[in-house]
Amino acid sequence: MALQTEAIAKSGSLSWPGLGPTARALSSRPRAVLAPLAVLIIVLALWQGLAASGAISPLILPSPTAIAGAFAIDGGNLFYHAAYTTMEALSGFVLGNLLGLALAVAFLYSDLSRRTVYPLAMAAQAVPIVAIAPALILWFGNGMAPKVFVTVFLVFFPMLVNALRGLRSADAEVMELLYTLSASPRQELVMVRLPASVPFLFNALKISACACFVAAIVAEWIAADRGLGHLIVLYGSQYRMPQVWAAVLIGTVVSMAVYGLVVLAEARLAPWLTRQRPISD
Amino acid sequence: MGSSSRSGGLTIRDVGMVYRRRDQVTTALTGCTLDIPEGGWASLIGASGCGKSTLLRILADIVKPTSGVALVGGVSPAEARSARTFALVSQQSTMLPWRKILANVELGLEVAGVDKAARRRSAEEAIELVGLKGFEQAFPSELSGGMRQRAAIARALTLKPRFLLMDEPFGALDEITREKLNFELLRILKETSATLLLVTHSISEAIILSDTVAVMSPRPGRISHRVEIGFGHDRTNAMRDDPAFGAYEAELRHALHGPASSARPASHPIPAFAIH
Ligand SMILES: Nc1ncnc2c1ncn2[C@@H]1O[C@H](COP(=O)(O)OP(=O)(O)OP(=O)(O)O)[C@@H](O)[C@H]1O
Ligand SMILES: [Mg+2]
């Protein structure tokens, strides 16, 4: 469960700063995009040269052009399965994050639920979920359900931990203001606690944007007749390595796109966090 | 109505406040008594740390006094808070960072359930009054400290409170803006017959805005002097030229740093910090 521990470690180091520049880099600084692109091109060129020289067996690492060729041959198939995995991953992403947030809100208002459910949630995190995937398949069948379940499982905890922190992160002064205005608990939640937790929530969303694809693909390895995980196992057994790498590439691009959307959503939904920064530099 | 035993104004009777924090005990207030009749204007001045904010926070029901009684309009601060009879402008001029200025000024009315059109109108009016027109769509982090203070004042004014509790609301403002807002405040107080309790570090501001100036002395915090300002409620900037103004100023300056502090020690000197 390296994935989970890493996710928790990341969520622990909460970060207000450091998020803004990413959003800005995407939108308004061509250099920030061009520089890594140039590095990527150089790496690809070296890779191609290395593969062409015959120093590395194409079975171990096919050349970039061979991978591109795989898209030309099996593109339709690859995209169909990628769409299937994306559906699983995003369902898990949405459900898991909603579950995490809902639990955090419940814990905030009910001490009893926090004391009884939180330890269970933490214990659940310790369950090696992928190892019990065969059992999940027995319970939920061979379709999307067990994959979504695994994804939800890996996604909800970072959200729970971050949201719990975020919901308590409002300044004492701000809470005092709402108190002197005689605000109701619901107004306090909607007007202060949730907005104050936005940077924390996006922290969790960024962690799970990539984790949800890993979870879905790993769950597909166990048993599936569709999805990128299934495809990787299938092509792997046929030694069609360019196709395997093409599947990996699609998975990477899609999960990066989801991550990018989360970053853009943050800049859009939390302008107060980014707007005070100077545009230049 | 003002002379009944349950005054409709602000009452602080024998209030003491002791903060306990782990092994540290701070006596912030001791034996404070102050009566401000309904519609009256009073100021608190005194050295930093003498308990002015604490007194305001007791009236605003944020902290409970360890002894004595505080009444707002004849009822407890808790009742006054749920009846929304007072508004507090805190020393930090607190804003919600995720709301633009207009939405921040609307906050009080929004919490009170006033409909959108009405609260928008009140907020715009109040923003205009404090001179923040044009900054409705700015975030608090984009404003200066003085502008945030004015936004906090605007938010309090939209509530049209019977009791206005203000903690150094003009502290970060330049002299000219400050004076302008002083007289705007006087106009509003008269219009709404609101009761004012103001904390300030400026002697002249205390005179301009008060019927009574209470001088506090520190360690432990208590009200050491009370100066009645006999200017009535029709005040203009010309009051500064009145010889009485200078006399009040001198009297207050004496009360603040004059011989009183050394010649008249506290009757029961309690160390501000005692080991628990
Ligand atoms: N929450 C608290 N916990 C412990 N001590 C406190 C707390 N709030 C205030 N005090 C103490 O009470 C005393 C009075 O504080 P208060 O904030 O009322 O002073 P003040 O007169 O408003 O000062 P200033 O002019 O600097 O705002 C100080 O000694 C302070 O250390
Ligand atoms: Mg203070």
XYZ file of C-alpha atoms in Angstrom, chain A residues 25-121:
97
model
C 2.151 28.219 -15.208
C -0.584 26.386 -17.071
C -2.442 29.466 -18.109
C -0.128 32.382 -18.547
C 3.515 31.419 -18.823
C 4.541 29.831 -22.110
C 8.099 29.347 -20.870
C 6.946 27.126 -18.057
C 5.390 24.822 -20.656
C 8.096 25.088 -23.308
C 11.042 24.235 -21.078
C 9.788 20.809 -19.935
C 8.581 20.170 -23.482
C 12.096 20.731 -24.807
C 13.509 18.324 -22.215
C 10.878 15.769 -23.186
C 11.826 16.030 -26.859
C 15.513 15.560 -26.054
C 14.749 12.506 -23.907
C 12.562 11.025 -26.649
C 15.304 11.591 -29.229
C 17.916 9.886 -27.040
C 15.498 7.035 -26.372
C 14.824 6.615 -30.091
C 18.547 6.642 -30.840
C 19.244 4.082 -28.129
C 16.484 1.776 -29.358
C 17.606 2.136 -33.001
C 21.208 1.278 -32.091
C 19.980 -2.086 -30.834
C 21.546 -1.645 -27.393
C 18.207 -2.401 -25.733
C 15.934 -5.229 -26.756
C 12.580 -3.889 -28.046
C 10.971 -6.377 -25.660
C 12.411 -4.511 -22.704
C 11.858 -1.011 -24.041
C 10.290 -0.437 -27.459
C 11.255 2.715 -29.308
C 8.993 5.802 -29.301
C 8.185 5.268 -32.967
C 7.179 1.658 -32.284
C 4.829 2.914 -29.571
C 3.423 5.474 -31.978
C 2.966 2.625 -34.435
C 0.955 0.740 -31.841
C -1.473 3.659 -31.764
C -1.798 3.471 -35.532
C -2.619 -0.259 -35.408
C -4.653 -0.580 -32.197
C -5.663 3.036 -31.558
C -9.418 2.419 -31.549
C -9.088 -0.482 -29.177
C -6.759 1.442 -26.867
C -9.075 4.424 -26.662
C -12.138 2.276 -26.056
C -10.492 0.580 -23.091
C -9.035 3.857 -21.826
C -12.527 5.352 -21.809
C -13.764 2.392 -19.795
C -10.991 2.761 -17.216
C -11.541 6.507 -17.085
C -15.189 5.919 -16.259
C -14.251 3.604 -13.393
C -11.539 5.920 -12.111
C -13.713 9.040 -12.246
C -16.702 7.312 -10.634
C -14.408 6.253 -7.826
C -12.885 9.731 -7.699
C -16.262 11.434 -7.313
C -17.795 8.902 -4.945
C -14.675 8.526 -2.816
C -14.158 12.248 -2.404
C -17.827 12.831 -1.619
C -17.684 10.057 0.944
C -14.539 11.504 2.519
C -16.044 14.986 2.693
C -19.364 13.748 4.047
C -17.598 11.744 6.745
C -15.494 14.761 7.693
C -18.589 16.948 8.056
C -20.312 14.255 10.101
C -17.266 13.904 12.346
C -17.211 17.668 12.826
C -20.727 17.789 14.204
C -21.005 14.451 15.928
C -18.323 13.563 18.371
C -19.887 10.139 18.757
C -19.559 9.386 15.054
C -15.993 10.636 15.058
C -15.023 8.440 17.980
C -16.731 5.355 16.597
C -16.251 5.634 12.833
C -12.869 7.354 12.514
C -10.880 4.463 14.033
C -12.735 2.115 11.704
C -11.934 4.317 8.725
